[in-house]
Coordinates of C-alpha atoms in Angstrom, one line a residue:
M1492 CA 14.1 -99.9 -53.4
K1493 CA 11.7 -99.5 -56.3
T1494 CA 14.3 -101.0 -58.6
L1495 CA 14.7 -104.0 -56.2
L1496 CA 10.9 -104.6 -56.0
K1497 CA 10.6 -104.3 -59.7
F1498 CA 13.4 -106.9 -60.1
L1499 CA 11.7 -109.2 -57.6
G1500 CA 8.4 -108.8 -59.4
V1501 CA 10.1 -109.8 -62.7
V1502 CA 11.7 -112.9 -61.0
V1503 CA 8.3 -113.9 -59.6
V1504 CA 6.7 -113.6 -63.0
I1505 CA 9.5 -115.6 -64.6
I1506 CA 9.2 -118.4 -62.0
A1507 CA 5.4 -118.5 -62.4
V1508 CA 5.8 -118.7 -66.2
V1509 CA 8.4 -121.5 -65.9
L1510 CA 6.3 -123.5 -63.4
G1511 CA 3.2 -123.0 -65.6
A1512 CA 5.1 -124.2 -68.7
F1513 CA 6.4 -127.2 -66.7
Y1514 CA 2.9 -128.1 -65.5
I1515 CA 1.5 -127.9 -69.1
W1516 CA 4.4 -130.0 -70.4
K1517 CA 4.0 -132.6 -67.6
R1518 CA 0.4 -132.1 -66.8
E1519 CA -0.6 -135.7 -67.6
E1520 CA 2.2 -137.3 -65.7
L1521 CA 1.6 -135.0 -62.7
T1522 CA -2.1 -135.7 -62.8
R1523 CA -1.4 -139.4 -62.8
L1524 CA 1.1 -139.1 -60.0
S1525 CA -1.4 -137.1 -57.9
G1526 CA -3.9 -139.9 -58.6
V1527 CA -1.5 -142.6 -57.5
L1528 CA -0.7 -140.8 -54.2
S1529 CA -4.4 -140.7 -53.3
L1530 CA -5.3 -144.1 -54.9
F1531 CA -5.9 -145.9 -51.6
S1532 CA -7.3 -143.0 -49.6
E1533 CA -10.4 -143.8 -47.6
E1534 CA -12.5 -141.3 -49.5
K1535 CA -11.4 -142.4 -53.0
I1536 CA -10.4 -146.0 -52.9
V1537 CA -13.8 -147.5 -53.9
A1538 CA -14.4 -145.2 -56.8
N1539 CA -10.7 -145.4 -57.9
F1540 CA -10.8 -149.2 -58.1
S1541 CA -13.8 -149.0 -60.5
N1542 CA -12.1 -146.2 -62.6
M1543 CA -8.4 -147.1 -62.9
D1544 CA -8.5 -145.9 -66.5
Q1545 CA -8.8 -142.4 -65.2
V1546 CA -5.6 -142.7 -63.3
F1547 CA -3.2 -144.8 -65.4
E1548 CA -2.4 -145.3 -69.0
H1549 CA -4.4 -148.3 -70.3
Q1550 CA -5.3 -150.3 -73.3
A1551 CA -8.7 -151.9 -73.8
F1552 CA -9.2 -155.4 -75.2
P1553 CA -11.0 -155.6 -78.6
T1554 CA -14.8 -155.3 -78.3
Q1555 CA -16.2 -158.8 -77.8
S1556 CA -18.2 -160.1 -80.8
G1557 CA -21.5 -161.8 -80.2
P1558 CA -23.4 -162.2 -76.9
P1559 CA -21.6 -163.1 -73.7
S1560 CA -21.4 -166.8 -72.8
A1561 CA -24.1 -168.1 -70.6
L1562 CA -23.8 -167.8 -66.8
P1563 CA -27.1 -169.3 -65.7
Q1564 CA -29.0 -168.2 -62.7
G1565 CA -29.4 -171.0 -60.1
T1566 CA -31.7 -171.1 -57.1
P1567 CA -30.7 -168.1 -54.9
V1568 CA -29.2 -169.0 -51.5
A1569 CA -28.6 -167.1 -48.3
L1570 CA -25.1 -166.8 -47.1
P1571 CA -24.0 -168.0 -43.7
P1572 CA -25.0 -165.4 -41.0
A1573 CA -21.3 -164.6 -40.3
A1574 CA -21.0 -163.3 -43.9
D1575 CA -22.9 -160.1 -43.1
D1576 CA -20.3 -158.8 -40.7
W1577 CA -17.5 -160.1 -42.9
I1578 CA -18.8 -158.1 -46.0
V1579 CA -18.8 -154.9 -43.9
D1580 CA -15.5 -155.5 -42.1
R1581 CA -13.6 -156.4 -45.2
A1582 CA -15.1 -153.6 -47.3
V1583 CA -16.3 -156.1 -49.9
T1584 CA -17.6 -154.3 -53.0
A1585 CA -18.8 -157.2 -55.1
L1586 CA -19.5 -160.8 -54.4
V1587 CA -20.6 -163.5 -56.9
V1588 CA -21.0 -167.1 -55.9
L1589 CA -21.4 -170.0 -58.4
K1590 CA -22.5 -173.5 -57.5
D1591 CA -22.3 -176.1 -60.3
G1592 CA -21.7 -173.3 -62.7
Q1593 CA -24.8 -171.3 -61.8
I1594 CA -25.1 -168.0 -60.0
V1595 CA -26.6 -168.6 -56.6
F1596 CA -25.6 -165.3 -55.0
E1597 CA -24.7 -162.0 -56.4
N1598 CA -24.6 -158.6 -54.8
Y1599 CA -22.7 -155.3 -55.0
Y1600 CA -21.8 -152.9 -52.2
L1601 CA -20.5 -149.4 -51.4
G1602 CA -21.9 -147.9 -54.6
T1603 CA -20.5 -150.4 -57.1
D1604 CA -22.5 -152.4 -59.6
A1605 CA -22.3 -155.4 -62.0
A1606 CA -21.0 -153.3 -64.9
D1607 CA -18.0 -152.0 -63.1
L1608 CA -14.6 -153.0 -64.5
R1609 CA -12.7 -153.3 -61.3
I1610 CA -9.0 -153.7 -60.7
N1611 CA -8.0 -157.3 -60.1
W1612 CA -4.6 -156.5 -58.7
S1613 CA -2.7 -159.8 -58.4
I1614 CA -5.6 -162.0 -59.6
S1615 CA -4.1 -160.8 -62.9
K1616 CA -1.2 -163.1 -62.2
S1617 CA -3.4 -166.1 -62.4
Y1618 CA -4.8 -165.0 -65.8
L1619 CA -1.2 -164.7 -67.1
S1620 CA -0.4 -168.2 -65.8
A1621 CA -3.3 -169.5 -67.8
L1622 CA -2.1 -167.8 -70.9
F1623 CA 1.4 -169.2 -70.4
G1624 CA -0.1 -172.7 -70.1
V1625 CA -1.9 -172.4 -73.4
L1626 CA 1.2 -171.2 -75.2
L1627 CA 3.3 -174.0 -73.6
A1628 CA 0.9 -176.6 -74.9
E1629 CA 1.1 -175.0 -78.4
G1630 CA 4.8 -175.5 -78.4
V1631 CA 5.8 -171.8 -78.1
F1632 CA 8.2 -172.8 -75.3
D1633 CA 10.4 -175.9 -75.2
S1634 CA 10.1 -176.3 -71.4
I1635 CA 9.3 -174.4 -68.2
D1636 CA 12.8 -175.2 -67.2
D1637 CA 14.2 -173.0 -70.0
P1638 CA 16.1 -170.0 -68.7
V1639 CA 14.2 -166.8 -69.0
T1640 CA 17.0 -165.2 -71.0
K1641 CA 16.3 -167.7 -73.8
Y1642 CA 13.2 -165.6 -74.6
A1643 CA 14.1 -162.3 -72.9
P1644 CA 17.8 -161.9 -73.5
D1645 CA 17.8 -158.3 -72.1
L1646 CA 17.6 -159.9 -68.7
A1647 CA 21.1 -161.4 -69.0
T1648 CA 22.6 -158.4 -67.2
S1649 CA 20.0 -158.5 -64.4
A1650 CA 19.4 -160.5 -61.3
Y1651 CA 17.3 -162.8 -63.5
A1652 CA 20.3 -164.0 -65.5
N1653 CA 20.2 -167.5 -64.0
A1654 CA 16.5 -167.9 -63.4
S1655 CA 14.3 -170.4 -65.2
I1656 CA 10.7 -169.9 -66.3
K1657 CA 9.6 -172.3 -63.6
D1658 CA 11.4 -170.2 -61.0
V1659 CA 9.5 -167.0 -61.9
L1660 CA 6.2 -168.9 -62.2
Q1661 CA 6.7 -170.1 -58.6
M1662 CA 8.0 -166.8 -57.2
S1663 CA 11.3 -168.5 -56.6
S1664 CA 13.7 -166.3 -58.6
G1665 CA 15.7 -165.3 -55.5
V1666 CA 15.6 -161.6 -56.6
S1667 CA 15.7 -159.1 -53.8
F1668 CA 12.5 -157.0 -54.1
D1669 CA 10.7 -155.2 -51.3
E1670 CA 6.9 -155.9 -51.6
D1671 CA 5.8 -153.7 -48.7
Y1672 CA 2.8 -151.8 -50.1
L1673 CA 2.7 -149.5 -47.1
D1674 CA 6.3 -148.3 -47.5
F1675 CA 6.5 -145.3 -49.9
F1676 CA 10.1 -146.2 -50.8
S1677 CA 9.6 -149.9 -51.3
D1678 CA 10.4 -151.5 -54.6
I1679 CA 6.8 -152.3 -55.3
N1680 CA 5.8 -148.6 -54.8
Q1681 CA 8.8 -147.4 -56.9
M1682 CA 7.5 -149.7 -59.6
G1683 CA 4.1 -148.2 -59.3
R1684 CA 5.5 -144.7 -59.7
V1685 CA 7.4 -145.8 -62.9
L1686 CA 4.0 -147.1 -64.2
A1687 CA 2.2 -143.9 -63.3
M1688 CA 4.8 -141.6 -64.8
G1689 CA 4.9 -143.4 -68.1
G1690 CA 8.3 -145.1 -67.6
S1691 CA 9.3 -148.5 -68.9
M1692 CA 8.5 -151.5 -66.8
D1693 CA 10.9 -153.6 -68.9
N1694 CA 13.8 -151.2 -68.1
F1695 CA 12.8 -151.2 -64.4
T1696 CA 12.9 -155.0 -64.4
I1697 CA 16.2 -155.2 -66.3
G1698 CA 17.6 -152.8 -63.7
Q1699 CA 17.1 -155.3 -60.8
E1700 CA 20.6 -156.4 -59.8
S1701 CA 20.4 -157.9 -56.4
S1702 CA 19.5 -161.4 -55.2
F1703 CA 19.1 -162.9 -51.8
T1704 CA 19.5 -166.5 -52.8
D1705 CA 20.0 -168.7 -55.9
P1706 CA 17.0 -169.2 -58.2
G1707 CA 14.8 -172.1 -57.3
T1708 CA 16.0 -172.5 -53.8
Q1709 CA 13.5 -170.4 -51.8
W1710 CA 10.0 -169.0 -52.3
Q1711 CA 9.5 -165.4 -51.7
Y1712 CA 6.5 -163.5 -53.2
V1713 CA 7.9 -160.8 -55.5
S1714 CA 5.4 -159.4 -58.0
I1715 CA 8.1 -158.4 -60.5
D1716 CA 8.6 -162.1 -61.2
T1717 CA 5.3 -162.0 -63.0
H1718 CA 6.5 -159.1 -65.2
V1719 CA 9.3 -161.4 -66.3
I1720 CA 6.8 -164.0 -67.4
G1721 CA 5.2 -161.3 -69.5
M1722 CA 8.6 -160.5 -71.0
V1723 CA 9.2 -164.1 -71.8
I1724 CA 5.8 -164.5 -73.5
R1725 CA 6.3 -161.3 -75.6
G1726 CA 9.9 -162.4 -76.5
A1727 CA 8.8 -165.8 -77.6
T1728 CA 5.8 -164.7 -79.6
G1729 CA 6.7 -161.2 -80.8
R1730 CA 3.2 -160.2 -79.8
N1731 CA 1.7 -158.1 -77.0
I1732 CA -0.2 -159.6 -74.0
H1733 CA -3.5 -157.9 -74.8
D1734 CA -3.8 -159.6 -78.2
L1735 CA -2.7 -163.0 -76.9
M1736 CA -4.9 -162.9 -73.8
N1737 CA -7.9 -161.9 -75.9
E1738 CA -7.3 -164.5 -78.6
K1739 CA -6.6 -167.4 -76.2
I1740 CA -8.7 -166.7 -73.1
I1741 CA -11.1 -163.7 -73.2
A1742 CA -12.8 -164.1 -76.6
P1743 CA -13.2 -167.9 -76.5
M1744 CA -14.8 -167.6 -73.0
G1745 CA -17.2 -164.9 -74.2
F1746 CA -16.7 -162.3 -71.4
E1747 CA -19.6 -160.0 -71.0
Q1748 CA -17.5 -156.9 -71.1
S1749 CA -14.1 -156.1 -72.7
P1750 CA -11.5 -155.8 -70.0
Y1751 CA -8.6 -153.5 -70.1
Y1752 CA -5.0 -153.6 -68.9
L1753 CA -3.1 -150.8 -67.2
T1754 CA 0.0 -150.1 -69.2
D1755 CA 3.3 -148.3 -68.9
G1756 CA 4.3 -145.5 -71.1
F1757 CA 5.3 -147.9 -73.9
G1758 CA 2.0 -149.8 -74.1
T1759 CA 3.3 -152.8 -72.1
A1760 CA 0.6 -154.5 -70.1
F1761 CA 0.9 -154.3 -66.3
V1762 CA 0.5 -158.1 -66.2
L1763 CA 1.3 -158.5 -62.5
G1764 CA -1.7 -156.5 -61.3
G1765 CA -3.3 -154.4 -64.0
L1766 CA -6.2 -156.4 -65.5
N1767 CA -9.6 -154.8 -65.0
N1768 CA -12.9 -156.7 -65.6
T1769 CA -16.2 -157.5 -64.0
T1770 CA -16.7 -159.7 -61.0
R1771 CA -18.9 -162.0 -63.0
D1772 CA -16.3 -162.4 -65.7
N1773 CA -13.8 -163.4 -63.0
A1774 CA -16.4 -166.0 -61.9
R1775 CA -16.5 -167.3 -65.5
F1776 CA -12.7 -167.6 -65.4
G1777 CA -12.8 -169.4 -62.1
Q1778 CA -15.5 -171.8 -63.3
M1779 CA -13.4 -172.6 -66.3
F1780 CA -10.6 -173.7 -64.0
A1781 CA -13.2 -175.6 -61.9
N1782 CA -14.1 -177.4 -65.1
G1783 CA -10.6 -178.5 -65.7
G1784 CA -9.9 -175.8 -68.2
Q1785 CA -13.2 -176.3 -70.2
W1786 CA -15.8 -173.7 -71.0
N1787 CA -18.9 -174.2 -73.1
G1788 CA -17.5 -177.5 -74.5
Q1789 CA -14.2 -176.0 -75.5
Q1790 CA -10.8 -176.7 -73.9
I1791 CA -9.6 -173.2 -73.1
V1792 CA -6.6 -174.1 -70.9
P1793 CA -5.0 -177.6 -71.0
G1794 CA -6.3 -179.8 -68.2
D1795 CA -2.8 -180.8 -67.2
W1796 CA -1.8 -177.2 -66.8
V1797 CA -4.8 -176.5 -64.6
D1798 CA -3.7 -179.3 -62.3
A1799 CA 0.0 -178.4 -62.4
S1800 CA -0.4 -174.7 -61.9
T1801 CA -2.8 -175.0 -58.9
A1802 CA -0.8 -177.6 -57.0
A1803 CA 1.4 -176.5 -54.1
T1804 CA 4.8 -177.1 -55.7
A1805 CA 6.7 -174.0 -54.7
N1806 CA 9.3 -174.3 -51.9
T1807 CA 7.2 -172.4 -49.3
A1808 CA 7.9 -172.6 -45.6
P1809 CA 6.5 -175.8 -43.9
G1810 CA 2.9 -175.2 -42.7
A1811 CA 2.6 -172.0 -44.6
I1812 CA 0.2 -171.2 -47.4
G1813 CA 1.1 -173.1 -50.6
Y1814 CA 1.9 -171.7 -54.0
G1815 CA 1.8 -173.1 -57.5
Y1816 CA 2.3 -171.2 -60.8
Q1817 CA 0.8 -167.9 -59.9
W1818 CA -2.0 -169.5 -57.8
W1819 CA -2.3 -169.7 -54.0
I1820 CA -3.2 -173.0 -52.2
P1821 CA -4.5 -172.2 -48.7
H1822 CA -3.1 -174.3 -45.8
G1823 CA -5.3 -177.4 -45.2
S1824 CA -6.9 -177.3 -48.6
E1825 CA -7.9 -180.5 -50.4
P1826 CA -6.5 -181.0 -54.0
G1827 CA -8.6 -178.8 -56.3
Q1828 CA -9.1 -176.0 -53.8
F1829 CA -7.0 -172.9 -54.6
L1830 CA -7.3 -169.1 -55.2
G1831 CA -6.1 -166.0 -56.9
R1832 CA -5.8 -163.0 -54.7
G1833 CA -4.9 -159.4 -54.9
I1834 CA -4.2 -156.6 -52.5
Y1835 CA -7.1 -154.7 -50.8
G1836 CA -9.4 -157.7 -50.9
Q1837 CA -9.6 -159.1 -54.4
Y1838 CA -10.2 -162.9 -54.5
L1839 CA -11.1 -165.7 -56.9
Y1840 CA -11.7 -168.8 -54.9
V1841 CA -12.1 -172.1 -56.7
D1842 CA -13.3 -175.3 -55.0
R1843 CA -13.4 -178.2 -57.4
V1844 CA -14.3 -180.5 -54.6
N1845 CA -17.7 -178.8 -54.0
N1846 CA -17.9 -177.2 -57.5
V1847 CA -18.1 -173.7 -56.0
V1848 CA -16.5 -170.5 -57.3
I1849 CA -16.4 -167.3 -55.3
S1850 CA -15.4 -164.1 -57.0
T1851 CA -15.0 -161.0 -54.9
H1852 CA -13.7 -157.5 -55.3
G1853 CA -13.0 -155.2 -52.4
A1854 CA -11.5 -152.0 -51.0
D1855 CA -10.2 -153.4 -47.7
R1856 CA -7.6 -150.9 -46.4
L1857 CA -6.8 -153.3 -43.5
F1858 CA -6.0 -156.2 -45.8
R1859 CA -2.4 -156.4 -44.3
E1860 CA -3.7 -156.8 -40.7
P1861 CA -2.7 -160.1 -39.1
G1862 CA -5.2 -162.8 -39.7
V1863 CA -7.2 -161.1 -42.5
H1864 CA -6.2 -163.5 -45.3
A1865 CA -7.0 -166.5 -43.0
Q1866 CA -10.3 -164.9 -42.1
N1867 CA -11.2 -164.6 -45.8
E1868 CA -10.2 -168.1 -46.6
T1869 CA -12.3 -169.4 -43.7
M1870 CA -15.3 -167.5 -45.0
F1871 CA -14.8 -168.9 -48.5
R1872 CA -14.7 -172.4 -47.1
L1873 CA -17.8 -171.7 -45.0
I1874 CA -19.8 -170.4 -47.9
A1875 CA -18.7 -173.4 -50.2
E1876 CA -19.5 -176.0 -47.6
S1877 CA -22.9 -174.3 -46.8
L1878 CA -24.0 -175.0 -50.4
N1879 CA -23.8 -178.8 -50.2

């Protein structure tokens, strides 16, 4: 019996040593995975969204030289009375409202502040669209109708083999991809775990083999289409997205703080949802679009791309929300009214008709509840119209 107990004791020690060695070897990946699994928990979501660099691998943009561009203070306004309950119900963490390019309302909630670099989630897609438009005007691409494989040939064996750049810009690739954020086993959450564990986003994308329809025939929101845009840009330029975004958009606009991208284990930017910056800098970006692509007298994004990318040209269902090139166009909007939006309540609403920009960050764990998006869009319209 003593011999058996001694043997079992040795086995326990060996197992403990092996597990300890494995933890030390994989400590960073396991820590990130633990962070991902609790990323959206009620207790941590607000703090997590302001500190994503503590959970994921990331890369900061170069430190911005010189003072930030002016974002003048206008005459402060009171929001419509209904906004008070909306801010609470939708767990808004930051709200900046511009009228005629001036800040008329700014406030931060749930312990956040103006200096927070908060996760944009899919507002990041609209930034990438702007970068693509700049590069298109510079002649980097021959046409948005080019096949994606012209610039990202590794996609030739994937479900993207016959897709054009326009197809992926419009979320019309036809690639089968489960975007259910609440399903642990969905494609979007598998992709998140690849990111967290330091895997390759490119390889994950190349591995997509299934389609539900031919490219260009039907709109269906699949975030991985945006990663393909990033692959196309990197393939055409031989440069990373950080440097290009900084050179073409961030630095010329004079952002007040250097953003950062979440990255995979190979330093590839998580372009479909990983851009982190201040709520005020998002407002700057939105105002630039409201100005037809101009900022401080400089044409940042070509005006024709601003118009084309924010028009409802994708083949969405009749009566549904419209979609352009990585921008949303709410049902019933007038031309020039559009928005970028991300999960859990991130919005950038641009109203060129009333020259109003509304930039919000949030931690809304009920964002998928029926009617929430429509409620938010209604509030944005109400705020914009109240400023006339």
